[in-house]
Short mmCIF file of C-alpha atoms in Angstrom, two decimals:
data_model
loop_
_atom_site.label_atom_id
_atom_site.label_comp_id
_atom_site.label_asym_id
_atom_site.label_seq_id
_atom_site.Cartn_x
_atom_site.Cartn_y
_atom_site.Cartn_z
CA UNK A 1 19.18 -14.76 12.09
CA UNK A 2 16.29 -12.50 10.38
CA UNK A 3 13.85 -13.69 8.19
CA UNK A 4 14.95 -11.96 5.50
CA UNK A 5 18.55 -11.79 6.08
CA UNK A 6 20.81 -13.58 3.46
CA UNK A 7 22.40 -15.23 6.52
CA UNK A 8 19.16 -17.56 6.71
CA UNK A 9 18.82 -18.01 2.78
CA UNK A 10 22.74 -19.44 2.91
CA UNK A 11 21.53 -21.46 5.93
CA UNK A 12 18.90 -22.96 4.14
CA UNK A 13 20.62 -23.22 1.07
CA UNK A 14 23.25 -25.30 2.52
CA UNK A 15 20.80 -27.55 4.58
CA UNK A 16 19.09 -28.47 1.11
CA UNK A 17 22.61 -29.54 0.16
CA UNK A 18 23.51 -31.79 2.97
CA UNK A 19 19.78 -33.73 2.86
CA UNK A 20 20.44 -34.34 -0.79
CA UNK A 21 24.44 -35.25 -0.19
CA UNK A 22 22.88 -37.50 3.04
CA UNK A 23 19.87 -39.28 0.55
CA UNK A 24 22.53 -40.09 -1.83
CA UNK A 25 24.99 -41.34 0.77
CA UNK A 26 22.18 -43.06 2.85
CA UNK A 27 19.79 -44.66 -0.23
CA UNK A 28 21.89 -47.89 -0.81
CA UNK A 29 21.09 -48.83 2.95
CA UNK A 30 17.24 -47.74 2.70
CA UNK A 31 17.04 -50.09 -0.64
CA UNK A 32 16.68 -53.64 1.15
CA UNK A 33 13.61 -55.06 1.18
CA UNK A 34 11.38 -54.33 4.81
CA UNK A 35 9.09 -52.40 6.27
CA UNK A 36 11.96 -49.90 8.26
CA UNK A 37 13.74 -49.59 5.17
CA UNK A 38 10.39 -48.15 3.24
CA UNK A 39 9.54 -46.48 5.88
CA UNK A 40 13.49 -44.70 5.93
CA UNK A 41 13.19 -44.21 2.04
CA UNK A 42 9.92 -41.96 2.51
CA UNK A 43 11.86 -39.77 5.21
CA UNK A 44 14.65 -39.30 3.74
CA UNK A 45 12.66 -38.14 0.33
CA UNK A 46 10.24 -35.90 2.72
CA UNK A 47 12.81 -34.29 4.84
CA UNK A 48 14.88 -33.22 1.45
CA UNK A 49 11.71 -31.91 -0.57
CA UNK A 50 10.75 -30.05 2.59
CA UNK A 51 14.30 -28.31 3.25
CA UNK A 52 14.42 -27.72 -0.67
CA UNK A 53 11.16 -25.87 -0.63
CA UNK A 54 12.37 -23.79 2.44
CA UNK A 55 15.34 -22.68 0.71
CA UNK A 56 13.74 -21.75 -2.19
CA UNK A 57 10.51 -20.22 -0.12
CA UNK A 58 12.98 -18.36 1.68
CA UNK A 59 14.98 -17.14 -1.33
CA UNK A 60 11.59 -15.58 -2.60
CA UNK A 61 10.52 -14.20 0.90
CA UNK A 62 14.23 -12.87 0.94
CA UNK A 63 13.48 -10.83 -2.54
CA UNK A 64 9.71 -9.62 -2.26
CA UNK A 65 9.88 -9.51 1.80
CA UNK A 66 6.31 -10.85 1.51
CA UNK A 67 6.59 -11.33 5.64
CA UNK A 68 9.54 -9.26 7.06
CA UNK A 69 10.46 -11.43 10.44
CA UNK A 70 9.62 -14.51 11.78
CA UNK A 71 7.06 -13.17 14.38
CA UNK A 72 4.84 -12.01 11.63
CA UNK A 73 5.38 -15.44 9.54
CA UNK A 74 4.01 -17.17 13.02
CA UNK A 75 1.11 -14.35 13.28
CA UNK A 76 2.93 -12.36 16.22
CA UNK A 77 2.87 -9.38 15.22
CA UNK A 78 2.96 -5.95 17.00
CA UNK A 79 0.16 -4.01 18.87
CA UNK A 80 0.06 -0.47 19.36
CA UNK A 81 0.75 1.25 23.07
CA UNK A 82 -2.69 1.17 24.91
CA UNK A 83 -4.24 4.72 24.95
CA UNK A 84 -2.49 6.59 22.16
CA UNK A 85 -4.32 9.81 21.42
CA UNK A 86 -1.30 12.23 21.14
CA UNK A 87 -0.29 13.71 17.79
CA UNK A 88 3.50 14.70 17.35
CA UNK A 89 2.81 18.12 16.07
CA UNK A 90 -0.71 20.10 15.65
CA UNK A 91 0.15 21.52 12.63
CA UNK A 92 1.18 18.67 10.97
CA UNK A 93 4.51 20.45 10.68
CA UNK A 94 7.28 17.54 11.68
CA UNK A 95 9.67 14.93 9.97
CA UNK A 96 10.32 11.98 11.71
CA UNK A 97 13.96 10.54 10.88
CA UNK A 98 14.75 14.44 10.87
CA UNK A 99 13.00 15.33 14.35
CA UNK A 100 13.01 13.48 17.76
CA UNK A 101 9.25 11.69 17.43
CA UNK A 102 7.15 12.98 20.79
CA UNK A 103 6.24 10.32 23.01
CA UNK A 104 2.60 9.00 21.89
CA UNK A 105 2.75 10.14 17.89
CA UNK A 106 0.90 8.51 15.60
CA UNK A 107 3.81 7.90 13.77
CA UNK A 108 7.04 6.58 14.88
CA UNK A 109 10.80 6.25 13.07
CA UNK A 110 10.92 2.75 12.86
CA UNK A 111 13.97 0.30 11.28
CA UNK A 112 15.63 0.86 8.05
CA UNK A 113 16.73 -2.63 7.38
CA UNK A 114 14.31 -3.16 4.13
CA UNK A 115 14.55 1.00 3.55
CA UNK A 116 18.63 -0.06 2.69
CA UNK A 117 18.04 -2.38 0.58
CA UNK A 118 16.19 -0.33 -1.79
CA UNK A 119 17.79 0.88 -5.17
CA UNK A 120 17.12 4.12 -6.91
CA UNK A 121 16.30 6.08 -3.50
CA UNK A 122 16.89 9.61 -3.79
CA UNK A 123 20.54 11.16 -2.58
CA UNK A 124 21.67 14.21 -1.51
CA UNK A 125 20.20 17.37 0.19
CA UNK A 126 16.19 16.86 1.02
CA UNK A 127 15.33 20.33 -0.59
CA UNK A 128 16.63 18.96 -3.69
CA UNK A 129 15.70 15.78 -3.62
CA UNK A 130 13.49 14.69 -1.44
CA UNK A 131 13.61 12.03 1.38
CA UNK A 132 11.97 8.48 1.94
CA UNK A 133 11.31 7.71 5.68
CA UNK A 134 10.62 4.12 7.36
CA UNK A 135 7.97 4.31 9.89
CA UNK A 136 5.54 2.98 11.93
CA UNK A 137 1.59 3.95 11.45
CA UNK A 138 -0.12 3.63 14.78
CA UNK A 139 -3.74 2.86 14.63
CA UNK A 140 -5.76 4.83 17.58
CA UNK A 141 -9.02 3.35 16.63
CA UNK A 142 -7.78 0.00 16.06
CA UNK A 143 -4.55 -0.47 17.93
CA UNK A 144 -2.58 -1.55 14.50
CA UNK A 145 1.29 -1.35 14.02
CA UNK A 146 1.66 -1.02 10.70
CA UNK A 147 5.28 -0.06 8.95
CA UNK A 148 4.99 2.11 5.97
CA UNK A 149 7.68 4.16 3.69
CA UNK A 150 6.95 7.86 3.45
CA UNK A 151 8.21 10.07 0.40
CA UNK A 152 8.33 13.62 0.78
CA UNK A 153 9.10 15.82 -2.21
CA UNK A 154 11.37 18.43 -2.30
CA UNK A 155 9.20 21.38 -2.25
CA UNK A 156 7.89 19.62 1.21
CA UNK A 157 11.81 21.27 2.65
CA UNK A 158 12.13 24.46 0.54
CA UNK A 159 11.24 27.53 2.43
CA UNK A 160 9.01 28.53 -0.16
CA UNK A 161 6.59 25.75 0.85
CA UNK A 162 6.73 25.75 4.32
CA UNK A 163 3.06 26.41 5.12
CA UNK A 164 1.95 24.05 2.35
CA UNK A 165 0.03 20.90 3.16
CA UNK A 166 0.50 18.32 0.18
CA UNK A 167 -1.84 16.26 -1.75
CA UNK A 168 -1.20 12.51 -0.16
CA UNK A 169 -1.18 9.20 -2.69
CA UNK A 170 -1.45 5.76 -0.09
CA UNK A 171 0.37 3.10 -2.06
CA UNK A 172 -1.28 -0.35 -0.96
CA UNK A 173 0.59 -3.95 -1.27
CA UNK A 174 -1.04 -6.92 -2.39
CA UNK A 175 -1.08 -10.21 -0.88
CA UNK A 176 1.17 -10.98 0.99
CA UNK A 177 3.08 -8.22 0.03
CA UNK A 178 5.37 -6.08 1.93
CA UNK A 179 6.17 -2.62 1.83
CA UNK A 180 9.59 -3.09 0.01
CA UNK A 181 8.08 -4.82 -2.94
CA UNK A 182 6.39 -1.42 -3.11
CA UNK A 183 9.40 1.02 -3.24
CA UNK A 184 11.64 -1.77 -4.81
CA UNK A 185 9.63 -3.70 -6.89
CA UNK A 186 6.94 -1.27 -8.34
CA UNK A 187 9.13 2.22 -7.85
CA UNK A 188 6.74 4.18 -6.49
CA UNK A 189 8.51 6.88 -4.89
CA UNK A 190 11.24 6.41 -7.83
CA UNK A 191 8.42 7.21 -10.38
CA UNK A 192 6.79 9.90 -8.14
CA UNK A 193 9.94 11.47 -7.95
CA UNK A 194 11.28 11.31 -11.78
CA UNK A 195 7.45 12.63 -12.68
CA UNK A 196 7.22 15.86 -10.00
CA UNK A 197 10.94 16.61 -11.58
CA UNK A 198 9.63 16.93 -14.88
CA UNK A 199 6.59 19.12 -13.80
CA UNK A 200 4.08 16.23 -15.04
CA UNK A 201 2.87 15.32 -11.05
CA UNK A 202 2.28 17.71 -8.77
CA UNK A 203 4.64 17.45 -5.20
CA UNK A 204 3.00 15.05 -3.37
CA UNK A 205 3.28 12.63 -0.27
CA UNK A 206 3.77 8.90 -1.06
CA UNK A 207 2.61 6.34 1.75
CA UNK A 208 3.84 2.94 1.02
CA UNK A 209 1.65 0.55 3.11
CA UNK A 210 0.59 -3.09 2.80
CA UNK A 211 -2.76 -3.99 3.82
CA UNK A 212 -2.30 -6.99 5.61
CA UNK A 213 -2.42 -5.96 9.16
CA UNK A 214 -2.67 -9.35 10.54
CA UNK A 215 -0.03 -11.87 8.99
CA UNK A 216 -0.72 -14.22 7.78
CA UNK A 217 -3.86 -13.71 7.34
CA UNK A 218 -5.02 -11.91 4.84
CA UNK A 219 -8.14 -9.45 5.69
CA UNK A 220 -8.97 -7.85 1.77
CA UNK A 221 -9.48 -4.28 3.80
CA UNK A 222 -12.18 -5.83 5.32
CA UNK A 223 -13.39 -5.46 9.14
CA UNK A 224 -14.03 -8.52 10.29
CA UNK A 225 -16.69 -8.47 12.68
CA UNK A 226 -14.66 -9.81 15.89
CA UNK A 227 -11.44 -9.42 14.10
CA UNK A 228 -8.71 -7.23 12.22
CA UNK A 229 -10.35 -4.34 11.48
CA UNK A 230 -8.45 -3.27 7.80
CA UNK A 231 -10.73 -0.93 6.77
CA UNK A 232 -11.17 0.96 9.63
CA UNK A 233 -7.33 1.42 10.00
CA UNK A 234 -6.57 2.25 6.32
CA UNK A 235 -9.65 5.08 6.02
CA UNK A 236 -9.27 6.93 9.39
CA UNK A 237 -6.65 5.53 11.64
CA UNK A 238 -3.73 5.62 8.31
CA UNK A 239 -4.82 9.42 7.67
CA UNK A 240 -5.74 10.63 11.15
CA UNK A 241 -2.11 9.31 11.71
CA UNK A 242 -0.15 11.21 8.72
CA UNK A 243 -2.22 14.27 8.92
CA UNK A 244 -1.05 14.68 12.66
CA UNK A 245 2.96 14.74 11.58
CA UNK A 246 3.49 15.41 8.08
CA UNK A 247 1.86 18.39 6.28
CA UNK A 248 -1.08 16.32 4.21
CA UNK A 249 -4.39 17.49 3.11
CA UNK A 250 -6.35 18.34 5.34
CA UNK A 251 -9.92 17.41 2.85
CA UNK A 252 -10.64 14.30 1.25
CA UNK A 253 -9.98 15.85 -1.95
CA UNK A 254 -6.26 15.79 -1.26
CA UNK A 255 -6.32 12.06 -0.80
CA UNK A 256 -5.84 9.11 -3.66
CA UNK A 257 -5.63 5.17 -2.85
CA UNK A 258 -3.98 3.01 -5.34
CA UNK A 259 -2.34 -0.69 -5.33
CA UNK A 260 -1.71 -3.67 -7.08
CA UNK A 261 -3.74 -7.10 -7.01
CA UNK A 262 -5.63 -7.28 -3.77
CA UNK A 263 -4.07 -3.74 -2.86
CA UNK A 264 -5.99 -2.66 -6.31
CA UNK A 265 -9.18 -4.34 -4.88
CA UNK A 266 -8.41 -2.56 -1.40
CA UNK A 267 -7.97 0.90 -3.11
CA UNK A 268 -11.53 0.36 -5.30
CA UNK A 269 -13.14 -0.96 -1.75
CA UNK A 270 -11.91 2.20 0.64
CA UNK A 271 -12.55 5.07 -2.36
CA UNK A 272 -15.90 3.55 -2.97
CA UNK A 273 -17.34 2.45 0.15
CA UNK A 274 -15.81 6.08 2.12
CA UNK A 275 -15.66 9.22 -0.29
CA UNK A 276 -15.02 11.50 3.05
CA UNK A 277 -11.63 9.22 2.78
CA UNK A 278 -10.45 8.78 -0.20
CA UNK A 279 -12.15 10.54 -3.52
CA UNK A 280 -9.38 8.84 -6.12
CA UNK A 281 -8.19 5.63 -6.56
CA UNK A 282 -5.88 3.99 -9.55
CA UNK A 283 -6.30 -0.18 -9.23
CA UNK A 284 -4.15 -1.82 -11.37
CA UNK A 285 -5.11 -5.77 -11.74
CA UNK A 286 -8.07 -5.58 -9.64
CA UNK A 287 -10.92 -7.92 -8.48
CA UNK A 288 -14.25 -6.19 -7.96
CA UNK A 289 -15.91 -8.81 -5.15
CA UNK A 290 -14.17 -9.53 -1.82
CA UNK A 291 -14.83 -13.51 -0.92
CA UNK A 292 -14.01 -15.74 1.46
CA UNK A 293 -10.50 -18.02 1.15
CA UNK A 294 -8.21 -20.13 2.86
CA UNK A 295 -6.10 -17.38 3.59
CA UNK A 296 -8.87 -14.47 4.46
CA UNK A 297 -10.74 -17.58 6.66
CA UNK A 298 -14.60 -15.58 7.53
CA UNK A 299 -14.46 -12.08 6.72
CA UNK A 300 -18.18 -11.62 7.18
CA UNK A 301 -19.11 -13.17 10.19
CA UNK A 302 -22.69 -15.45 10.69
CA UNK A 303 -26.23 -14.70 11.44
CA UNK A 304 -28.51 -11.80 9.38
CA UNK A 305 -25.89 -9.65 9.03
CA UNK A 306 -23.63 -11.98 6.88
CA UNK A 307 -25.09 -10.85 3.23
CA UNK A 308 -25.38 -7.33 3.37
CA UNK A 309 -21.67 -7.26 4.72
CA UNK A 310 -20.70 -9.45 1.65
CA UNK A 311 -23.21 -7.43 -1.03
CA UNK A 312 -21.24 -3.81 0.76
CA UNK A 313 -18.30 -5.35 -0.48
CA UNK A 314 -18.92 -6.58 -4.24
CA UNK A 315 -18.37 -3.35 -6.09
CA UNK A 316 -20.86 -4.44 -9.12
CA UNK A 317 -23.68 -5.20 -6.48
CA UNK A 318 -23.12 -1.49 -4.85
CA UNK A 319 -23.04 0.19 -8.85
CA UNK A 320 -26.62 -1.76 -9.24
CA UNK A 321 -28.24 -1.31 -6.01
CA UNK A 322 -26.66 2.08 -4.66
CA UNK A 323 -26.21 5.49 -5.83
CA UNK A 324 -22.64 6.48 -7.11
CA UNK A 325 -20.51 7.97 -5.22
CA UNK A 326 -18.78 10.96 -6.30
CA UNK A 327 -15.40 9.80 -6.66
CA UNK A 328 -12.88 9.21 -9.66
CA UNK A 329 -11.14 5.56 -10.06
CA UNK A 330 -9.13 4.38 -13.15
CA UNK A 331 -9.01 0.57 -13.58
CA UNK A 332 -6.09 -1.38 -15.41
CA UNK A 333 -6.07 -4.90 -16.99
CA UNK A 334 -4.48 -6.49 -19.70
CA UNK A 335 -6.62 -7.67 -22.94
CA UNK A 336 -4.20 -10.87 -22.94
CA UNK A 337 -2.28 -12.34 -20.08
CA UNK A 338 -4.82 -11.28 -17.19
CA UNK A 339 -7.89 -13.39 -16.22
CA UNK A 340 -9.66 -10.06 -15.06
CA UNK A 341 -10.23 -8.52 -18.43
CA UNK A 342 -13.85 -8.92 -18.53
CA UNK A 343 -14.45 -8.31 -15.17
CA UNK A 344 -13.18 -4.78 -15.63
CA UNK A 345 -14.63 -3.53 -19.06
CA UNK A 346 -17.95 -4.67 -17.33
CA UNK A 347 -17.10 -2.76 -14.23
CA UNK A 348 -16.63 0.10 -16.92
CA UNK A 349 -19.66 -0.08 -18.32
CA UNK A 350 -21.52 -0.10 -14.87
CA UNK A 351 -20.02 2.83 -13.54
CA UNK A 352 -22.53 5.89 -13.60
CA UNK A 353 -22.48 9.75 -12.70
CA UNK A 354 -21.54 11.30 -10.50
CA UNK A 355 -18.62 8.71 -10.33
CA UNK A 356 -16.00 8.80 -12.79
CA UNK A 357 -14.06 6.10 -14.65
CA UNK A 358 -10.77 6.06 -16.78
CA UNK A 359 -9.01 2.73 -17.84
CA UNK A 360 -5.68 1.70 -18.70
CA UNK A 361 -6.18 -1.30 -21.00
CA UNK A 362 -3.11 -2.46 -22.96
CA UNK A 363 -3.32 -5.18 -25.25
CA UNK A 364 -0.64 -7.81 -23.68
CA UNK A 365 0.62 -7.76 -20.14
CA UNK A 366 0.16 -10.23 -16.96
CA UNK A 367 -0.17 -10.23 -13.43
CA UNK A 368 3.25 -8.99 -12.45
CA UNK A 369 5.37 -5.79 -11.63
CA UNK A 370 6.93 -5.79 -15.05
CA UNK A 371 3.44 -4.95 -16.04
CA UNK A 372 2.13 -2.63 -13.45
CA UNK A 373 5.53 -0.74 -13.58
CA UNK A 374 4.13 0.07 -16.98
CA UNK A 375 1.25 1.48 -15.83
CA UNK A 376 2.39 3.39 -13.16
CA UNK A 377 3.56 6.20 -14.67
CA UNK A 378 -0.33 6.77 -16.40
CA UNK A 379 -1.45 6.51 -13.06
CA UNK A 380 0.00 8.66 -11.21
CA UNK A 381 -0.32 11.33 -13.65
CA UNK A 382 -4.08 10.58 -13.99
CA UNK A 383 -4.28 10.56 -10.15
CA UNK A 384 -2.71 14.18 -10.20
CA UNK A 385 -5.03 15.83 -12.43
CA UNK A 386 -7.53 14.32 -9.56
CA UNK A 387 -6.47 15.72 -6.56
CA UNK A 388 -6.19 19.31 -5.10
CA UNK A 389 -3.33 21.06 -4.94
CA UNK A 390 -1.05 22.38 -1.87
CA UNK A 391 -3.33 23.53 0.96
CA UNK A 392 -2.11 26.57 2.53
CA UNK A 393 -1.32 25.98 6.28
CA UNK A 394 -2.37 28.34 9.12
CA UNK A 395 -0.10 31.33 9.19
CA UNK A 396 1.26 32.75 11.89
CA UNK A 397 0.87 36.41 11.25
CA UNK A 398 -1.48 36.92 8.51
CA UNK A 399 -5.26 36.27 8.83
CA UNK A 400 -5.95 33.05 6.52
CA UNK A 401 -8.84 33.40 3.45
CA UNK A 402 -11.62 31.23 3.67
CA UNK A 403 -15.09 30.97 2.79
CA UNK A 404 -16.40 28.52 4.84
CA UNK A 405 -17.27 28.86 8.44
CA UNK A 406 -14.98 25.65 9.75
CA UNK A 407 -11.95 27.87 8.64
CA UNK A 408 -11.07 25.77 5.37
CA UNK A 409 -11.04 27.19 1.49
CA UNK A 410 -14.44 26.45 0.35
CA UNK A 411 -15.22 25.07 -3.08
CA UNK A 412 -13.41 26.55 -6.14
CA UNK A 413 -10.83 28.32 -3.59
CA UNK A 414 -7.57 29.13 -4.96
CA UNK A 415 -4.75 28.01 -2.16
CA UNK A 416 -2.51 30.32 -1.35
CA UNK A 417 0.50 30.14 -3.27
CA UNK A 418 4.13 30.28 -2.48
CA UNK A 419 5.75 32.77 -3.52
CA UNK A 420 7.31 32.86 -7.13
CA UNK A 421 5.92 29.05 -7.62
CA UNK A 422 2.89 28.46 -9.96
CA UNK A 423 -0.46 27.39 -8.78
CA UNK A 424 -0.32 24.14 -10.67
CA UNK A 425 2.34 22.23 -12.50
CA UNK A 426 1.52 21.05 -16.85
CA UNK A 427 -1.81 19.70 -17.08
CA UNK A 428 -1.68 16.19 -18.17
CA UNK A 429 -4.30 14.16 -20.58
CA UNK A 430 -6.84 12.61 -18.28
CA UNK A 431 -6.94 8.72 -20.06
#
């Protein structure tokens, strides 16, 4: 029986029942007087809080997926295929649930248990309405398995597009998280989808993808100095990997981080601490500080190294002591409802040129997906007006305009567009 599979939940559901049916049956023999009989009486109550607990811990985990099998509950997880260096396609050209992968991609089809289970998925014809894939990101650097969901707009099968590379938006979990609370949960292909068909977001590649590499344990997008190393896999092994199949951005400029919670504080961490990765981010409930837990353990080793890895990480510290980089983030918190309030309207104010700030600040709201489902339609239209549009891809037959010498459009280049589309969709209010 799967983790997550209802099978287990009715399992546990029903072993709940019998320990409470068996204390009831069995408590009139426990209530003598005697040291066995105490003894029986605290067993009995143990064993039927603990299988209660299970059956409601795995009615949640069932819901949210926050760990999607029991290998990864146990911390077995999956390790990438030793020496992995070849990409599936050099031009970035394939599809993998449409294509046979190539032995040794970067990405791989992977299951679509959790993929089924998600409502509001687009149906019908992928020209018209796009397609979700489940997949697995293969870290070269780092030798992470990671499973991800992949949305790719319509215009990404329409002739008309077909030497486009698209802008890419990484969609990060929080803690535990899981990749369907993502695309069930928050909607974010749903929303990406319902926006680009409305001409307020530009077509663009969704990458749903938790952060927590090495369940249980949770790593903040940190890497740990003789451990998981998060940030290494989510700002060059996660785009080396997507640029090498699907038609993304090839620049920095194409490429926006955003999440939820600790994926929030993960998007704020990678955009900030690597521009050449990421040069947009949209964190909704975000802390600005990474620290040391019971369930991160020592993210920042010992000896004279340990502060300046924990100072790189505290965003306020960097905005004090380092120059800006030249990125755009939005923040979002809740006047009332969220502890983190504060912490953001003084993250705000510290923020200084050439970065850029915008905020989402409504009045009531707490630390849920009712609330960030709000927000996610402000941020993903903010996040548009951020990134560059469709990169043209190598033609075949025609020579390609530049003007730089590494063969890419250099600043204020117009991409070539397809034919009979317009270079940009409505420009939306930056917040």
């Amino acid at each position: 029986m799967g983790l997550t599979s209802r099978t287990t939940v009715y399992a546990m559901v029903a072993l709940a029942a019998l320990s409470v049916a068996l204390l009831v049956w069995l408590w009139p023999r426990l209530a003598k007087p005697g040291l066995w009989q105490v003894l029986g009486r605290l067993c009995a109550i143990g064993v039927t809080q603990v299988t209660i607990v299970a059956a409601f811990a795995c009615g949640v985990n069932s819901s949210y997926q926050f760990f999607g099998s029991w290998g990864e509950l146990f911390g077995d997880v999956d390790t990438a295929p030793v020496g992995v260096t070849q990409a599936a396609d050099q031009n970035g050209d394939g599809s993998v649930n449409g294509i046979s992968s190539v032995h040794g991609s970067l990405v791989q089809p992977a299951g679509n248990e959790q993929l089924s289970r998600v409502s509001g998925l687009p149906k019908g014809p992928a020209a018209a309405v796009g397609r979700v894939e489940s997949v697995k990101i293969i870290g070269k650097r780092t030798g992470v398995v990671d499973p991800a969901f992949v949305y790719l707009p319509p215009q990404y099968f329409q002739k008309a597009y077909h030497r486009m590379r698209f802008p890419v938006i990484v969609a990060l979990s929080g803690y535990p998280g899981s990749i369907f609370n993502l695309a069930q949960h928050l909607r974010v292909s749903q929303t990406a989808g319902e926006l680009q068909g409305k001409g307020q977001m530009q077509p663009t590649i969704m990458v749903m993808i938790r952060p927590t590499i090495a369940p249980p344990r949770d790593t903040e997008c940190v890497d740990v100095p003789g451990g998981p190393q998060t940030e290494t896999f989510l700002a060059k092994d996660l785009p080396e990997a997507v640029r090498s199949v699907y038609r993304a951005g090839h620049d920095a400029s194409a490429w926006g981080v955003m999440g939820y919670s600790s994926g929030a504080s993960c998007a704020l961490q990678l955009t900030m601490r690597d521009p050449h990765a990421y040069t947009t981010a949209a964190a909704l409930s975000p802390d600005y500080k990474v620290k040391d837990d019971p369930t991160t353990g020592n993210l920042f080793g010992s000896g004279p190294g340990r502060q300046a890895r924990v100072d790189g990480h505290d965003l306020m510290w960097r905005l004090a002591h380092l120059p800006a980089p030249q990125v755009s983030v939005l923040v979002a918190n809740s006047k009332h409802g969220e502890k983190g309030y504060a912490q953001t309207q003084a993250f705000i104010r510290a923020v200084k040129a050439p970065m850029r700030v915008a905020s989402i600040l409504p009045e009531n709201g707490s630390h849920n997906f009712p609330t960030w489902v709000r927000e996610m339609p402000a941020a993903l239209k903010w996040m548009n007006a951020q990134l560059t549009f469709p990169q043209d891809v190598v033609p075949r037959h025609h020579p390609r305009r530049t003007t730089e010498a590494d063969g890419r459009p250099g600043p204020g280049h117009s991409p070539l567009r397809a034919e009979g589309t317009p270079s940009r969709p409505a420009a939306t209010t930056r917040r």
